[in-house]
Amino acid sequence: MAVTTSVPSATRVRVGGGASGGAVLSGVRDFARRLDRPLTSYYLIFGSALLLTALGLVMVLSSSMVDSYTETGSAFSIFNKQIGAAAIGLPLMILASQTPVRVFRLLGYPLMLGSIVLLVLTVFRGEEYYGAVRWLEIGGLTVQASEPAKLAFALWGANVLARKEELKQLVEWRHLLVPLLPGCGMLVLLVLLGSDLGTSFVLMAVFVALLWVVGAPGRLFLGALGLVGALVGIMIAVEPYRMARLTSFWNPEADPYDGGYQLLHGLYALGTGGLFGVGIGGSREKWGNLPHPESDFIFAIIGEEFGLIGTLIVVCLFGVLGFSGLRVASRVKDPFVQLAAIAITTWITIQALVNIGTVIGVLPITGIPLPLVSAGGSALIPILVGLGILLALAKSEPDARRALAARGPTHLERALSWLGLDNGGAKAPAGRAPTKTRPTQVQARRNRRR
């Protein structure tokens, strides 16, 4: 009797385990189906961008209140500038997301030219802060010209290589490198004259990513990587303070009051936060201990106030952005869309990785902000515009185009059609034969006569 009762019991356990495994597998399949929807890339980019921007506004307010009050007498001076930049950048992101892709191809060259002009002006008339000449005073506003240069190079480089791909010219190494390499070199040189090593690294990362997408030969690709490494080494060697940063990065405890001061206090902030943090606004390091808590080291304040959970959420949101950008590039055939999606995604994700790596002590301090989160309108607005362009590229996926065509044109698309900037005009509704135009009928009559 004991044997007969134990067998059904064991059977019930096996059935229960099988049912649990089946539920997990069913959940995974359901999640995969949801990711395979036409506008998944669009919504993932849009959602993660909004969440990071909102988190950035909260953290800029929290991390800058002490320094703002000390410098200006108002605890909201830095926050007011940031929210003003967001008020400009978010509408521009929405506008860019509704703009036809062909417009971005036209903008590459003027944006590149404008960026070079601004960088040249910065070299000769820029304002110096903390030993670096990165800021230009224009009409009472302080602009960091290297930030829009990243967006300009992404669009310009994508258009140059896409045009060569369409002309079947990317079979020789000189077409792969010219004019892409001189253009990148000019921007890097001008940025380096302002002592901005972090932006130079991001620009070179975008350059290498573009070569990778177009399928550069292994030797050329390795040569480009070697050139980037050599340039980085030269940049570090020619400036004594960069070498000091590098040595303090290897051993910050050796100079805790100078070279290793900022890194050590960033690590103190992360360690103090623990798993769940000390609570919003409860950071102690922002009270004059951690330099630049609202910009370069805002990730450390996130770790202190929101703990390990908060930092992992930030990393996951940037991971979603990176995944979505790669997803867009992999699901389209247009060379420009592929290249632009990779360039913008590389720019934002590499910059985030460099900033986070700096704060946690795995990379030397470069002074590069955390995208969408750190204070600074010059950085926030170009990144939001770049994400708006990425949203427009996401809508060019074949399935996304069909889904949007079924909804009909938006108000902005109707307005652009009057200017001749729409994507080829209105399309015939699904299930209805396209109406023949007059030139087609004339050609048909000529064919019948023949």
Coordinates of C-alpha atoms in Angstrom, one line a residue:
M1 CA 0.0 0.0 0.0
A2 CA 2.9 2.3 0.8
V3 CA 4.4 1.6 -2.6
T4 CA 1.2 2.3 -4.5
T5 CA 0.8 5.7 -2.7
S6 CA 4.4 6.8 -3.3
V7 CA 4.3 6.3 -7.1
P8 CA 1.5 8.8 -7.7
S9 CA 3.2 11.2 -5.4
A10 CA 6.4 11.0 -7.4
T11 CA 4.4 11.3 -10.5
R12 CA 2.8 14.5 -9.2
V13 CA 6.2 16.0 -8.5
R14 CA 7.4 15.3 -12.0
V15 CA 4.2 16.6 -13.6
G16 CA 4.5 19.8 -11.5
G17 CA 8.1 20.3 -12.5
G18 CA 7.3 19.8 -16.1
A19 CA 4.4 22.2 -15.9
S20 CA 6.7 24.8 -14.3
G21 CA 9.3 24.4 -17.0
G22 CA 6.6 24.6 -19.7
A23 CA 5.4 27.9 -18.1
V24 CA 8.9 29.3 -18.2
L25 CA 9.4 28.3 -21.8
S26 CA 6.0 29.7 -22.7
G27 CA 6.9 33.0 -21.1
V28 CA 10.2 33.2 -23.0
R29 CA 8.4 32.5 -26.3
D30 CA 5.7 35.1 -25.5
F31 CA 8.5 37.6 -24.7
A32 CA 10.3 36.8 -27.9
R33 CA 7.0 37.3 -29.9
R34 CA 6.5 40.7 -28.2
L35 CA 10.1 41.7 -29.2
D36 CA 9.3 40.7 -32.8
R37 CA 6.6 43.3 -33.2
P38 CA 7.1 45.9 -36.0
L39 CA 7.7 48.9 -33.8
T40 CA 9.6 47.2 -31.0
S41 CA 12.9 49.1 -31.7
Y42 CA 11.1 52.4 -31.8
Y43 CA 9.4 52.0 -28.4
L44 CA 12.5 50.6 -26.8
I45 CA 14.6 53.6 -27.9
F46 CA 11.8 56.0 -27.0
G47 CA 11.1 54.5 -23.6
S48 CA 14.7 54.1 -22.5
A49 CA 15.6 57.7 -23.6
L50 CA 12.7 59.2 -21.6
L51 CA 13.6 57.2 -18.5
L52 CA 17.2 58.1 -18.7
T53 CA 16.4 61.8 -19.2
A54 CA 13.9 61.8 -16.3
L55 CA 16.5 60.1 -14.1
G56 CA 19.1 62.6 -15.2
L57 CA 16.9 65.6 -14.2
V58 CA 16.2 64.1 -10.8
M59 CA 19.9 63.3 -10.2
V60 CA 21.2 66.7 -11.5
L61 CA 18.8 68.4 -9.0
S62 CA 20.0 66.1 -6.2
S63 CA 23.7 66.2 -6.9
S64 CA 24.0 69.9 -7.8
M65 CA 22.1 71.6 -5.0
V66 CA 25.0 72.1 -2.7
D67 CA 27.4 73.5 -5.3
S68 CA 24.6 75.6 -6.9
Y69 CA 23.8 77.2 -3.6
T70 CA 27.5 77.8 -2.8
E71 CA 28.2 79.4 -6.1
T72 CA 25.0 81.3 -6.9
G73 CA 22.9 81.4 -3.7
S74 CA 20.2 79.3 -5.4
A75 CA 20.0 75.6 -5.1
F76 CA 18.3 75.3 -8.5
S77 CA 20.7 77.2 -10.8
I78 CA 22.3 74.2 -12.5
F79 CA 19.0 72.3 -12.5
N80 CA 17.2 75.2 -14.2
K81 CA 19.7 75.1 -17.0
Q82 CA 19.3 71.4 -17.4
I83 CA 15.6 71.4 -17.5
G84 CA 15.8 74.3 -20.0
A85 CA 18.0 72.1 -22.2
A86 CA 15.6 69.2 -21.8
A87 CA 12.7 71.5 -22.8
I88 CA 14.6 72.2 -26.0
G89 CA 16.0 68.8 -26.7
L90 CA 12.8 66.7 -26.2
P91 CA 10.8 68.6 -28.8
L92 CA 13.7 68.4 -31.2
M93 CA 13.9 64.6 -30.6
I94 CA 10.2 64.3 -31.5
L95 CA 10.7 66.5 -34.6
A96 CA 13.7 64.4 -35.7
S97 CA 11.7 61.2 -35.2
Q98 CA 9.1 62.4 -37.7
T99 CA 11.6 63.6 -40.3
P100 CA 12.2 61.6 -43.4
V101 CA 15.6 59.8 -43.6
R102 CA 16.6 61.5 -46.7
V103 CA 16.8 64.8 -44.8
F104 CA 19.4 63.4 -42.5
R105 CA 21.6 62.6 -45.5
L106 CA 21.4 66.2 -46.6
L107 CA 22.3 67.5 -43.2
G108 CA 25.6 65.6 -42.9
Y109 CA 27.8 68.0 -44.8
P110 CA 26.5 71.3 -43.4
L111 CA 26.6 69.9 -39.8
M112 CA 30.2 68.7 -40.3
L113 CA 31.2 72.1 -41.7
G114 CA 29.5 73.9 -38.9
S115 CA 31.2 71.7 -36.3
I116 CA 34.6 72.4 -37.7
V117 CA 34.0 76.2 -37.7
L118 CA 32.8 76.0 -34.0
L119 CA 35.8 73.9 -33.0
V120 CA 38.2 76.3 -34.7
L121 CA 36.6 79.2 -32.9
T122 CA 36.9 77.3 -29.7
V123 CA 40.6 76.9 -30.2
F124 CA 41.2 80.6 -30.7
R125 CA 38.5 82.2 -28.6
G126 CA 37.4 79.4 -26.2
E127 CA 37.0 79.8 -22.5
E128 CA 39.4 77.8 -20.3
Y129 CA 38.0 75.8 -17.3
Y130 CA 40.0 73.4 -15.2
G131 CA 43.0 73.5 -17.7
A132 CA 40.9 72.6 -20.8
V133 CA 39.7 74.9 -23.6
R134 CA 36.4 73.2 -24.5
W135 CA 33.8 76.0 -24.2
L136 CA 32.8 78.8 -26.5
E137 CA 30.8 81.9 -25.4
I138 CA 28.0 82.6 -28.0
G139 CA 25.4 85.2 -27.2
G140 CA 25.7 84.8 -23.5
L141 CA 25.5 81.0 -23.7
T142 CA 28.4 78.7 -23.1
V143 CA 28.6 75.9 -25.7
Q144 CA 30.8 72.9 -25.9
A145 CA 31.4 72.6 -29.6
S146 CA 32.7 69.0 -29.4
E147 CA 29.3 67.6 -28.4
P148 CA 27.4 68.5 -31.7
A149 CA 30.6 67.4 -33.5
K150 CA 29.8 63.8 -32.5
L151 CA 26.4 63.9 -34.1
A152 CA 27.8 65.7 -37.2
F153 CA 30.5 63.1 -37.7
A154 CA 28.0 60.2 -37.3
L155 CA 25.7 61.5 -40.0
W156 CA 28.5 62.7 -42.3
G157 CA 30.5 59.5 -42.1
A158 CA 27.4 57.3 -42.6
N159 CA 26.4 59.4 -45.7
V160 CA 29.9 59.2 -47.2
L161 CA 30.2 55.5 -46.9
A162 CA 26.6 54.9 -47.9
R163 CA 27.2 56.9 -51.1
K164 CA 30.3 54.9 -51.9
E165 CA 28.5 51.7 -51.2
E166 CA 25.7 52.6 -53.6
L167 CA 28.3 53.4 -56.3
K168 CA 30.1 50.1 -55.6
Q169 CA 33.3 51.9 -54.7
L170 CA 34.1 50.2 -51.4
V171 CA 36.3 47.6 -53.0
E172 CA 39.5 49.6 -52.6
W173 CA 41.1 50.7 -49.3
R174 CA 41.5 54.3 -50.4
H175 CA 37.7 54.6 -50.8
L176 CA 37.2 53.2 -47.4
L177 CA 39.5 55.7 -45.8
V178 CA 39.1 58.9 -47.9
P179 CA 37.5 61.2 -47.0
L180 CA 36.4 59.5 -43.8
L181 CA 39.9 59.3 -42.1
P182 CA 40.9 62.9 -42.9
G183 CA 37.5 64.1 -41.6
C184 CA 37.8 62.2 -38.4
G185 CA 41.4 63.3 -38.1
M186 CA 40.5 67.0 -38.4
L187 CA 37.8 66.7 -35.7
V188 CA 40.1 64.8 -33.4
L189 CA 42.9 67.3 -33.9
L190 CA 40.7 70.2 -33.1
V191 CA 39.2 68.5 -30.1
L192 CA 42.7 67.6 -28.8
L193 CA 43.8 71.2 -29.0
G194 CA 41.1 71.8 -26.4
S195 CA 42.6 69.0 -24.3
D196 CA 39.4 66.8 -24.6
L197 CA 40.7 63.2 -24.7
G198 CA 37.4 61.6 -24.0
T199 CA 35.6 63.1 -27.0
S200 CA 38.6 62.2 -29.2
F201 CA 38.2 58.6 -28.1
V202 CA 34.5 58.6 -28.8
L203 CA 35.0 60.0 -32.3
M204 CA 37.7 57.4 -33.1
A205 CA 35.3 54.7 -31.8
V206 CA 32.6 55.8 -34.2
F207 CA 35.2 55.8 -37.0
V208 CA 36.2 52.2 -36.3
A209 CA 32.5 51.1 -36.0
L210 CA 31.8 52.6 -39.4
L211 CA 34.7 50.7 -40.9
W212 CA 33.5 47.5 -39.3
V213 CA 29.9 47.9 -40.7
V214 CA 31.1 48.3 -44.3
G215 CA 33.2 45.2 -43.9
A216 CA 36.7 46.6 -44.0
P217 CA 39.4 44.0 -44.6
G218 CA 41.0 42.5 -41.5
R219 CA 44.4 44.2 -42.1
L220 CA 42.8 47.6 -42.7
F221 CA 40.6 47.2 -39.6
L222 CA 43.6 46.2 -37.4
G223 CA 45.6 49.0 -38.9
A224 CA 42.9 51.5 -37.9
L225 CA 42.7 50.0 -34.4
G226 CA 46.5 50.3 -34.2
L227 CA 46.4 53.9 -35.3
V228 CA 43.8 54.7 -32.7
G229 CA 45.9 53.1 -30.0
A230 CA 49.0 54.9 -31.1
L231 CA 47.1 58.3 -31.1
V232 CA 45.8 57.6 -27.6
G233 CA 49.3 56.8 -26.5
I234 CA 50.7 60.0 -28.0
M235 CA 47.9 62.1 -26.4
I236 CA 48.7 60.7 -23.0
A237 CA 52.5 61.1 -23.4
V238 CA 52.5 64.8 -24.6
E239 CA 50.4 66.1 -21.6
P240 CA 51.9 65.6 -18.2
Y241 CA 48.5 65.8 -16.4
R242 CA 47.2 62.9 -18.5
M243 CA 50.1 60.8 -17.5
A244 CA 49.5 61.8 -13.9
R245 CA 45.9 60.7 -14.3
L246 CA 47.0 57.4 -15.7
T247 CA 49.4 56.7 -12.9
S248 CA 46.8 57.7 -10.3
F249 CA 44.3 55.4 -12.0
W250 CA 46.6 52.4 -11.4
N251 CA 47.2 53.3 -7.7
P252 CA 44.8 56.1 -6.5
E253 CA 45.8 55.4 -2.8
A254 CA 49.3 56.6 -3.6
D255 CA 48.1 60.2 -4.0
P256 CA 44.8 60.4 -2.1
Y257 CA 44.7 64.2 -1.8
D258 CA 45.5 65.1 -5.5
G259 CA 45.6 62.7 -8.4
G260 CA 43.6 59.9 -6.8
Y261 CA 41.2 62.2 -4.9
Q262 CA 38.3 62.2 -7.3
L263 CA 38.4 58.5 -8.1
L264 CA 38.7 57.5 -4.4
H265 CA 35.7 59.7 -3.4
G266 CA 33.7 58.3 -6.3
L267 CA 34.4 54.8 -5.0
Y268 CA 33.5 55.9 -1.5
A269 CA 30.1 57.1 -2.8
L270 CA 29.5 53.8 -4.6
G271 CA 30.5 51.8 -1.5
T272 CA 28.4 53.8 0.8
G273 CA 25.3 53.2 -1.2
G274 CA 25.3 49.5 -0.7
L275 CA 22.5 47.5 -2.2
F276 CA 19.6 50.0 -2.1
G277 CA 21.3 53.3 -1.4
V278 CA 21.0 55.9 1.3
G279 CA 17.9 57.5 -0.4
I280 CA 17.3 60.3 -2.8
G281 CA 19.0 63.5 -1.7
G282 CA 20.9 61.7 1.1
S283 CA 24.3 61.7 -0.6
R284 CA 27.2 62.8 1.7
E285 CA 29.9 62.9 -1.0
K286 CA 28.2 65.8 -2.8
W287 CA 28.8 68.1 0.2
G288 CA 32.1 69.3 -1.1
N289 CA 33.9 66.0 -1.1
L290 CA 33.4 64.7 -4.7
P291 CA 34.4 67.2 -7.5
H292 CA 31.8 67.5 -10.3
P293 CA 29.1 65.3 -8.8
E294 CA 26.5 66.6 -11.3
S295 CA 28.5 65.9 -14.4
D296 CA 31.5 63.6 -14.7
F297 CA 30.8 61.6 -11.5
I298 CA 27.0 61.6 -11.4
F299 CA 27.0 57.8 -11.7
A300 CA 28.7 57.7 -8.3
I301 CA 25.9 59.8 -6.7
I302 CA 23.4 57.4 -8.3
G303 CA 25.2 54.5 -6.7
E304 CA 25.2 56.3 -3.3
E305 CA 21.6 57.3 -3.3
F306 CA 20.0 54.4 -5.2
G307 CA 22.6 51.7 -4.4
L308 CA 23.7 48.8 -6.6
I309 CA 20.1 48.4 -7.8
G310 CA 20.0 51.9 -9.2
T311 CA 23.3 51.6 -11.0
L312 CA 22.2 48.3 -12.6
I313 CA 19.0 49.9 -13.8
V314 CA 21.1 52.7 -15.5
V315 CA 23.4 50.1 -17.1
C316 CA 20.4 48.1 -18.3
L317 CA 18.7 51.1 -19.8
F318 CA 21.9 51.9 -21.8
G319 CA 22.0 48.2 -22.7
V320 CA 18.4 48.5 -24.1
L321 CA 19.5 51.5 -26.2
G322 CA 22.5 49.6 -27.6
F323 CA 20.4 46.5 -28.3
S324 CA 17.7 48.6 -30.1
G325 CA 20.2 50.5 -32.2
L326 CA 21.9 47.2 -33.3
R327 CA 18.4 45.8 -34.0
V328 CA 17.6 48.7 -36.3
A329 CA 20.8 48.2 -38.2
S330 CA 20.3 44.5 -38.6
R331 CA 16.7 44.8 -39.9
V332 CA 17.1 47.3 -42.7
K333 CA 18.8 47.1 -46.2
D334 CA 19.5 50.8 -46.7
P335 CA 23.3 51.3 -46.3
F336 CA 22.8 54.8 -44.8
V337 CA 20.3 53.6 -42.3
Q338 CA 22.6 50.8 -41.2
L339 CA 25.6 53.0 -40.9
A340 CA 23.8 55.9 -39.2
A341 CA 22.2 53.6 -36.7
I342 CA 25.5 51.9 -35.8
A343 CA 27.3 55.3 -35.6
I344 CA 24.8 56.9 -33.3
T345 CA 24.5 53.7 -31.1
T346 CA 28.3 53.5 -30.9
W347 CA 28.6 57.2 -29.9
I348 CA 26.1 57.0 -27.0
T349 CA 26.9 53.5 -25.7
I350 CA 30.7 54.0 -25.8
Q351 CA 30.4 57.3 -24.1
A352 CA 28.3 55.7 -21.4
L353 CA 30.7 52.8 -21.0
V354 CA 33.7 55.2 -20.7
N355 CA 32.0 57.4 -18.1
I356 CA 30.8 54.4 -16.0
G357 CA 34.2 52.7 -16.4
T358 CA 35.9 55.9 -15.1
V359 CA 33.7 56.1 -12.1
I360 CA 34.1 52.5 -11.0
G361 CA 37.9 52.7 -11.5
V362 CA 38.5 50.5 -14.6
L363 CA 39.4 53.4 -16.9
P364 CA 41.4 56.6 -16.4
I365 CA 39.5 59.8 -15.7
T366 CA 38.7 61.5 -19.0
G367 CA 36.1 64.1 -18.1
I368 CA 33.4 62.7 -20.4
P369 CA 29.7 63.1 -19.3
L370 CA 27.2 60.3 -18.9
P371 CA 24.7 60.6 -21.8
L372 CA 21.2 61.9 -20.9
V373 CA 22.1 61.9 -17.2
S374 CA 24.9 64.3 -16.6
A375 CA 24.4 68.0 -16.4
G376 CA 25.2 70.1 -19.5
G377 CA 22.9 71.3 -22.2
S378 CA 25.6 71.2 -24.8
A379 CA 25.7 67.4 -24.4
L380 CA 22.0 66.7 -23.7
I381 CA 20.5 68.5 -26.8
P382 CA 22.7 66.8 -29.4
I383 CA 22.2 63.4 -27.8
L384 CA 18.4 63.8 -27.8
V385 CA 18.5 64.9 -31.4
G386 CA 20.6 61.8 -32.2
L387 CA 18.1 59.6 -30.5
G388 CA 15.3 61.3 -32.5
I389 CA 17.2 60.4 -35.7
L390 CA 17.6 56.8 -34.4
L391 CA 13.8 56.7 -33.8
A392 CA 13.3 57.8 -37.4
L393 CA 15.7 55.1 -38.6
A394 CA 13.7 52.6 -36.5
K395 CA 10.6 53.5 -38.4
S396 CA 12.3 52.7 -41.6
E397 CA 12.4 49.0 -40.8
P398 CA 10.3 47.1 -43.4
D399 CA 7.7 45.8 -40.9
A400 CA 7.6 49.2 -39.2
R401 CA 7.0 51.0 -42.5
R402 CA 4.1 48.7 -43.3
A403 CA 2.6 49.1 -39.8
L404 CA 2.9 52.9 -40.0
A405 CA 1.5 53.0 -43.6
A406 CA -1.6 51.2 -42.3
R407 CA -2.1 54.1 -39.8
G408 CA -1.9 56.8 -42.5
P409 CA 0.4 59.8 -42.7
T410 CA 1.0 62.0 -39.6
H411 CA 0.4 65.7 -39.5
L412 CA 4.1 66.5 -39.9
E413 CA 4.4 64.1 -42.9
R414 CA 1.5 65.9 -44.5
A415 CA 3.2 69.2 -44.0
L416 CA 6.5 67.9 -45.3
S417 CA 4.8 66.6 -48.4
W418 CA 3.9 70.2 -49.4
L419 CA 7.7 70.9 -49.3
G420 CA 8.6 67.8 -51.3
L421 CA 10.5 66.3 -48.4
D422 CA 8.2 63.3 -47.8
N423 CA 9.5 59.7 -48.5
G424 CA 8.4 59.5 -52.0
G425 CA 4.8 60.7 -51.7
A426 CA 1.6 58.9 -50.7
K427 CA 1.3 55.2 -51.3
A428 CA -1.7 53.4 -52.5
P429 CA -3.7 51.7 -49.7
A430 CA -3.2 48.0 -49.2
G431 CA -5.4 45.9 -51.4
R432 CA -6.0 48.6 -54.0
A433 CA -4.2 48.7 -57.3
P434 CA -2.1 51.7 -57.9
T435 CA -3.5 54.3 -60.2
K436 CA -1.6 54.7 -63.5
T437 CA -0.1 58.1 -64.2
R438 CA -0.2 59.8 -67.6
P439 CA 3.5 59.0 -68.5
T440 CA 2.8 55.3 -67.9
Q441 CA -0.2 55.4 -70.2
V442 CA 1.7 57.2 -72.9
Q443 CA 4.5 54.7 -72.7
A444 CA 1.9 51.8 -72.9
R445 CA 0.5 53.3 -76.2
R446 CA 4.0 53.5 -77.6
N447 CA 4.7 49.9 -76.7
R448 CA 1.4 48.8 -78.5
R449 CA 2.4 50.7 -81.6
R450 CA 5.7 48.9 -81.7

